[in-house]
Amino acid sequence: MTLDSCDKLLSTVLQEYQILAEYKRLQSEDIGGIYVIPSFENSFLWFGVFFVRTGPYKDGIFRFTLTLPEKFPNDSNIPTIKFESEIYHPLICNRTNIVELTEAFPQWKTNENHIWQFLKFLQYIFYQFDDYINVCEKILNDEALKLMQQNRDEFNKKIGDCVKLSKSRIYDQPTANTDRNYIVFEPFDVDVHGNVLENLKKNITESVTPPPSSGLSWVKEGVFQPLSKGN
């Protein structure tokens, strides 16, 4: 192995470690309702699901991807957050479903910025977007902004339609994406998940036997709360 090859390998390993460190850092932050996991095949691509808990988008279940720039974290470019389905929101492009982040984060600053900050910002623009939208200059959906300002009832109705659609698709299986870390859900099955649920109710601290591995997590119908840390 040449010296250049060794340097490249070391750089790649270090970069992977830094990405893993960012992921582990999320565990200590309060980002309730947002669940992310790096792709099994590509650590620069993270899969996420946002269970919205309050505000106009309450009860929405929105899937998204978070993509890191090629030279992360030594890159001034910021991550990209893109939803998998259209969301009616002034700060989300109605053509690409990409979230406007550049005004809040003009560039990535190593040792100052962290991925959890972007996820907290995502919470903010869903829970308290009025205050931010009133002062921000970069709007990606002018129609949504205009309707929000002129007819709030109709604006909320369009939001409600997005929420209903997202809930109706919670159990959809992936079509093109076959990455083993892609987050999918299945309806609650008492035979598969019943023991785990009862153990959680009893607050048993010892290790419990997990359900058969299927690559799926479960969500109880009518509740839409995932079996995951942070609820």
mmCIF file of C-alpha atoms in Angstrom:
data_model
loop_
_atom_site.group_PDB
_atom_site.id
_atom_site.type_symbol
_atom_site.label_atom_id
_atom_site.label_comp_id
_atom_site.label_asym_id
_atom_site.label_seq_id
_atom_site.Cartn_x
_atom_site.Cartn_y
_atom_site.Cartn_z
ATOM 1 C CA MET A 1 0.000 0.000 0.000
ATOM 2 C CA THR A 2 1.411 3.362 -1.011
ATOM 3 C CA LEU A 3 1.738 6.323 1.319
ATOM 4 C CA ASP A 4 -1.033 8.134 -0.552
ATOM 5 C CA SER A 5 -3.312 5.115 -0.128
ATOM 6 C CA CYS A 6 -2.570 4.981 3.582
ATOM 7 C CA ASP A 7 -3.322 8.666 3.974
ATOM 8 C CA LYS A 8 -6.586 8.286 2.088
ATOM 9 C CA LEU A 9 -7.628 5.287 4.197
ATOM 10 C CA LEU A 10 -6.792 7.118 7.414
ATOM 11 C CA SER A 11 -8.747 10.157 6.254
ATOM 12 C CA THR A 12 -11.764 7.973 5.428
ATOM 13 C CA VAL A 13 -11.651 6.211 8.796
ATOM 14 C CA LEU A 14 -11.380 9.537 10.613
ATOM 15 C CA GLN A 15 -14.292 10.937 8.636
ATOM 16 C CA GLU A 16 -16.446 7.905 9.457
ATOM 17 C CA TYR A 17 -15.549 8.272 13.127
ATOM 18 C CA GLN A 18 -16.568 11.929 13.095
ATOM 19 C CA ILE A 19 -19.922 11.051 11.521
ATOM 20 C CA LEU A 20 -20.466 8.349 14.138
ATOM 21 C CA ALA A 21 -19.592 10.843 16.870
ATOM 22 C CA GLU A 22 -22.249 13.214 15.520
ATOM 23 C CA TYR A 23 -24.803 10.411 15.603
ATOM 24 C CA LYS A 24 -23.910 9.456 19.166
ATOM 25 C CA ARG A 25 -24.156 13.083 20.242
ATOM 26 C CA LEU A 26 -27.842 13.033 19.280
ATOM 27 C CA GLN A 27 -28.522 10.611 22.114
ATOM 28 C CA SER A 28 -27.821 13.313 24.701
ATOM 29 C CA GLU A 29 -29.960 15.996 23.068
ATOM 30 C CA ASP A 30 -33.659 16.604 23.582
ATOM 31 C CA ILE A 31 -35.065 16.114 20.104
ATOM 32 C CA GLY A 32 -38.301 14.365 21.006
ATOM 33 C CA GLY A 33 -40.295 12.995 18.106
ATOM 34 C CA ILE A 34 -37.433 12.949 15.596
ATOM 35 C CA TYR A 35 -35.741 9.630 14.874
ATOM 36 C CA VAL A 36 -32.760 9.261 12.559
ATOM 37 C CA ILE A 37 -30.312 6.553 11.571
ATOM 38 C CA PRO A 38 -27.441 6.580 9.056
ATOM 39 C CA SER A 39 -27.863 4.476 5.948
ATOM 40 C CA PHE A 40 -26.254 1.039 6.159
ATOM 41 C CA GLU A 41 -24.694 1.566 2.748
ATOM 42 C CA ASN A 42 -23.789 5.252 2.937
ATOM 43 C CA SER A 43 -23.023 7.036 6.205
ATOM 44 C CA PHE A 44 -23.465 10.419 4.496
ATOM 45 C CA LEU A 45 -27.170 9.659 4.051
ATOM 46 C CA TRP A 46 -29.402 9.523 7.138
ATOM 47 C CA PHE A 47 -32.999 8.343 7.202
ATOM 48 C CA GLY A 48 -35.398 10.166 9.490
ATOM 49 C CA VAL A 49 -39.005 10.243 10.662
ATOM 50 C CA PHE A 50 -40.569 13.264 12.345
ATOM 51 C CA PHE A 51 -43.538 12.537 14.645
ATOM 52 C CA VAL A 52 -44.927 16.054 15.127
ATOM 53 C CA ARG A 53 -46.259 16.467 18.659
ATOM 54 C CA THR A 54 -47.727 19.958 18.764
ATOM 55 C CA GLY A 55 -48.712 22.931 16.615
ATOM 56 C CA PRO A 56 -50.630 23.029 13.300
ATOM 57 C CA TYR A 57 -48.791 19.937 12.005
ATOM 58 C CA LYS A 58 -49.561 17.898 15.137
ATOM 59 C CA ASP A 59 -49.875 14.129 14.556
ATOM 60 C CA GLY A 60 -48.091 14.372 11.211
ATOM 61 C CA ILE A 61 -45.597 11.585 10.514
ATOM 62 C CA PHE A 62 -43.141 12.892 7.972
ATOM 63 C CA ARG A 63 -40.246 10.923 6.504
ATOM 64 C CA PHE A 64 -37.103 12.770 5.478
ATOM 65 C CA THR A 65 -33.484 12.263 4.537
ATOM 66 C CA LEU A 66 -30.511 14.215 5.837
ATOM 67 C CA THR A 67 -27.551 14.294 3.460
ATOM 68 C CA LEU A 68 -24.064 15.336 4.572
ATOM 69 C CA PRO A 69 -21.677 17.140 2.187
ATOM 70 C CA GLU A 70 -18.875 15.113 0.652
ATOM 71 C CA LYS A 71 -16.093 16.564 2.816
ATOM 72 C CA PHE A 72 -18.064 16.648 6.077
ATOM 73 C CA PRO A 73 -17.234 17.914 8.646
ATOM 74 C CA ASN A 74 -14.402 19.866 7.000
ATOM 75 C CA ASP A 75 -16.729 21.497 4.518
ATOM 76 C CA SER A 76 -18.447 24.864 4.683
ATOM 77 C CA ASN A 77 -21.507 23.417 2.952
ATOM 78 C CA ILE A 78 -24.358 22.537 5.286
ATOM 79 C CA PRO A 79 -26.368 19.279 5.353
ATOM 80 C CA THR A 80 -29.529 19.006 3.263
ATOM 81 C CA ILE A 81 -32.878 17.960 4.748
ATOM 82 C CA LYS A 82 -35.389 16.691 2.221
ATOM 83 C CA PHE A 83 -38.845 15.298 2.965
ATOM 84 C CA GLU A 84 -40.084 12.294 1.024
ATOM 85 C CA SER A 85 -43.524 13.782 0.445
ATOM 86 C CA GLU A 86 -44.851 17.283 -0.149
ATOM 87 C CA ILE A 87 -45.450 19.371 2.978
ATOM 88 C CA TYR A 88 -47.315 22.652 2.767
ATOM 89 C CA HIS A 89 -44.927 25.001 4.529
ATOM 90 C CA PRO A 90 -43.385 28.377 3.568
ATOM 91 C CA LEU A 91 -39.882 27.090 4.315
ATOM 92 C CA ILE A 92 -40.185 23.834 2.358
ATOM 93 C CA CYS A 93 -39.895 23.877 -1.425
ATOM 94 C CA ASN A 94 -43.076 22.528 -3.021
ATOM 95 C CA ARG A 95 -41.063 21.129 -5.976
ATOM 96 C CA THR A 96 -38.075 19.494 -4.260
ATOM 97 C CA ASN A 97 -39.373 19.088 -0.659
ATOM 98 C CA ILE A 98 -36.062 20.544 0.575
ATOM 99 C CA VAL A 99 -36.068 22.572 3.813
ATOM 100 C CA GLU A 100 -34.665 26.119 3.803
ATOM 101 C CA LEU A 101 -31.702 26.029 6.198
ATOM 102 C CA THR A 102 -29.262 28.509 4.725
ATOM 103 C CA GLU A 103 -30.566 31.634 6.440
ATOM 104 C CA ALA A 104 -30.268 30.081 9.895
ATOM 105 C CA PHE A 105 -27.037 28.239 8.985
ATOM 106 C CA PRO A 106 -25.173 30.164 6.252
ATOM 107 C CA GLN A 107 -22.302 27.687 6.435
ATOM 108 C CA TRP A 108 -21.050 24.741 8.438
ATOM 109 C CA LYS A 109 -18.544 25.692 11.135
ATOM 110 C CA THR A 110 -16.477 22.760 12.341
ATOM 111 C CA ASN A 111 -16.407 22.355 16.130
ATOM 112 C CA GLU A 112 -19.271 24.837 16.403
ATOM 113 C CA ASN A 113 -22.087 23.280 14.394
ATOM 114 C CA HIS A 114 -23.576 19.835 15.001
ATOM 115 C CA ILE A 115 -26.283 17.835 13.269
ATOM 116 C CA TRP A 116 -28.563 17.948 16.299
ATOM 117 C CA GLN A 117 -28.823 21.724 15.804
ATOM 118 C CA PHE A 118 -30.347 21.199 12.373
ATOM 119 C CA LEU A 119 -32.872 18.748 13.794
ATOM 120 C CA LYS A 120 -33.770 21.178 16.584
ATOM 121 C CA PHE A 121 -34.268 23.840 13.943
ATOM 122 C CA LEU A 122 -36.545 21.436 12.082
ATOM 123 C CA GLN A 123 -38.649 21.159 15.245
ATOM 124 C CA TYR A 124 -38.704 24.926 15.580
ATOM 125 C CA ILE A 125 -40.042 25.647 12.091
ATOM 126 C CA PHE A 126 -42.873 23.165 12.645
ATOM 127 C CA TYR A 127 -43.765 24.176 16.199
ATOM 128 C CA GLN A 128 -43.103 27.938 16.247
ATOM 129 C CA PHE A 129 -42.730 28.904 12.604
ATOM 130 C CA ASP A 130 -44.772 32.137 12.805
ATOM 131 C CA ASP A 131 -42.093 34.030 14.701
ATOM 132 C CA TYR A 132 -39.302 32.880 12.401
ATOM 133 C CA ILE A 133 -41.182 33.333 9.125
ATOM 134 C CA ASN A 134 -42.060 36.911 10.065
ATOM 135 C CA VAL A 135 -38.375 37.861 10.099
ATOM 136 C CA CYS A 136 -36.713 35.497 7.622
ATOM 137 C CA GLU A 137 -36.049 36.534 4.043
ATOM 138 C CA LYS A 138 -35.664 33.190 2.267
ATOM 139 C CA ILE A 139 -39.097 31.732 1.544
ATOM 140 C CA LEU A 140 -39.299 28.605 -0.618
ATOM 141 C CA ASN A 141 -43.074 28.386 -0.990
ATOM 142 C CA ASP A 142 -44.488 31.841 -1.696
ATOM 143 C CA GLU A 143 -48.008 30.482 -2.146
ATOM 144 C CA ALA A 144 -47.972 28.954 1.349
ATOM 145 C CA LEU A 145 -46.669 32.199 2.854
ATOM 146 C CA LYS A 146 -49.345 34.268 1.114
ATOM 147 C CA LEU A 147 -52.125 31.937 2.231
ATOM 148 C CA MET A 148 -50.781 31.858 5.793
ATOM 149 C CA GLN A 149 -50.915 35.652 5.932
ATOM 150 C CA GLN A 150 -54.265 36.126 4.190
ATOM 151 C CA ASN A 151 -56.389 33.099 5.069
ATOM 152 C CA ARG A 152 -55.165 31.178 8.081
ATOM 153 C CA ASP A 153 -58.147 28.796 8.115
ATOM 154 C CA GLU A 154 -57.488 27.672 4.553
ATOM 155 C CA PHE A 155 -53.759 27.447 5.320
ATOM 156 C CA ASN A 156 -54.471 25.176 8.297
ATOM 157 C CA LYS A 157 -56.783 23.068 6.142
ATOM 158 C CA LYS A 158 -53.982 22.413 3.664
ATOM 159 C CA ILE A 159 -51.717 21.498 6.562
ATOM 160 C CA GLY A 160 -54.387 19.119 7.828
ATOM 161 C CA ASP A 161 -54.498 17.431 4.437
ATOM 162 C CA CYS A 162 -50.716 16.860 4.628
ATOM 163 C CA VAL A 163 -51.058 15.404 8.124
ATOM 164 C CA LYS A 164 -53.846 13.012 7.094
ATOM 165 C CA LEU A 165 -51.893 11.854 4.069
ATOM 166 C CA SER A 166 -48.759 11.223 6.132
ATOM 167 C CA LYS A 167 -50.688 9.104 8.650
ATOM 168 C CA SER A 168 -52.337 7.082 5.916
ATOM 169 C CA ARG A 169 -48.899 6.108 4.590
ATOM 170 C CA ILE A 170 -47.210 5.168 7.870
ATOM 171 C CA TYR A 171 -47.264 1.436 7.048
ATOM 172 C CA ASP A 172 -46.294 1.756 3.381
ATOM 173 C CA GLN A 173 -43.365 -0.459 2.490
ATOM 174 C CA PRO A 174 -40.399 0.979 0.592
ATOM 175 C CA THR A 175 -40.499 0.544 -3.162
ATOM 176 C CA ALA A 176 -37.129 1.695 -4.489
ATOM 177 C CA ASN A 177 -35.154 2.058 -1.258
ATOM 178 C CA THR A 178 -33.920 -1.307 0.023
ATOM 179 C CA ASP A 179 -31.277 -0.059 2.457
ATOM 180 C CA ARG A 180 -31.444 -2.279 5.548
ATOM 181 C CA ASN A 181 -31.469 0.785 7.850
ATOM 182 C CA TYR A 182 -34.392 2.472 6.102
ATOM 183 C CA ILE A 183 -37.049 3.121 8.755
ATOM 184 C CA VAL A 184 -40.267 1.224 8.159
ATOM 185 C CA PHE A 185 -43.181 0.361 10.432
ATOM 186 C CA GLU A 186 -45.757 -2.388 10.739
ATOM 187 C CA PRO A 187 -49.116 -2.403 12.566
ATOM 188 C CA PHE A 188 -49.102 -3.560 16.167
ATOM 189 C CA ASP A 189 -49.312 -7.355 16.354
ATOM 190 C CA VAL A 190 -50.019 -8.735 19.823
ATOM 191 C CA ASP A 191 -48.347 -12.052 19.020
ATOM 192 C CA VAL A 192 -45.127 -10.350 17.927
ATOM 193 C CA HIS A 193 -45.012 -7.195 20.050
ATOM 194 C CA GLY A 194 -47.326 -7.981 22.980
ATOM 195 C CA ASN A 195 -44.652 -9.205 25.388
ATOM 196 C CA VAL A 196 -42.433 -6.204 24.677
ATOM 197 C CA LEU A 197 -45.332 -3.821 25.319
ATOM 198 C CA GLU A 198 -46.244 -5.517 28.591
ATOM 199 C CA ASN A 199 -42.640 -5.397 29.772
ATOM 200 C CA LEU A 200 -42.508 -1.679 28.973
ATOM 201 C CA LYS A 201 -45.706 -1.118 30.948
ATOM 202 C CA LYS A 202 -44.291 -2.963 33.933
ATOM 203 C CA ASN A 203 -41.099 -0.907 33.669
ATOM 204 C CA ILE A 204 -38.961 -4.026 33.753
ATOM 205 C CA THR A 205 -35.305 -3.008 33.811
ATOM 206 C CA GLU A 206 -33.695 -6.300 32.882
ATOM 207 C CA SER A 207 -33.121 -7.255 29.287
ATOM 208 C CA VAL A 208 -36.205 -8.444 27.429
ATOM 209 C CA THR A 209 -36.416 -10.734 24.439
ATOM 210 C CA PRO A 210 -36.970 -8.653 21.314
ATOM 211 C CA PRO A 211 -39.538 -9.590 18.687
ATOM 212 C CA PRO A 212 -38.377 -11.637 15.704
ATOM 213 C CA SER A 213 -36.063 -9.555 13.551
ATOM 214 C CA SER A 214 -37.834 -8.333 10.439
ATOM 215 C CA GLY A 215 -36.121 -5.003 9.863
ATOM 216 C CA LEU A 216 -39.314 -3.315 11.058
ATOM 217 C CA SER A 217 -40.424 -1.298 14.049
ATOM 218 C CA TRP A 218 -44.042 -1.195 15.148
ATOM 219 C CA VAL A 219 -46.480 1.624 15.690
ATOM 220 C CA LYS A 220 -49.748 1.096 17.532
ATOM 221 C CA GLU A 221 -52.647 2.184 15.340
ATOM 222 C CA GLY A 222 -54.427 5.283 16.630
ATOM 223 C CA VAL A 223 -51.462 6.272 18.779
ATOM 224 C CA PHE A 224 -48.652 6.576 16.225
ATOM 225 C CA GLN A 225 -45.862 6.494 18.798
ATOM 226 C CA PRO A 226 -42.857 4.389 17.793
ATOM 227 C CA LEU A 227 -41.218 1.837 20.022
ATOM 228 C CA SER A 228 -38.114 3.949 20.472
ATOM 229 C CA LYS A 229 -36.146 6.019 22.957
ATOM 230 C CA GLY A 230 -37.265 9.546 23.631
ATOM 231 C CA ASN A 231 -41.071 9.279 23.710
#
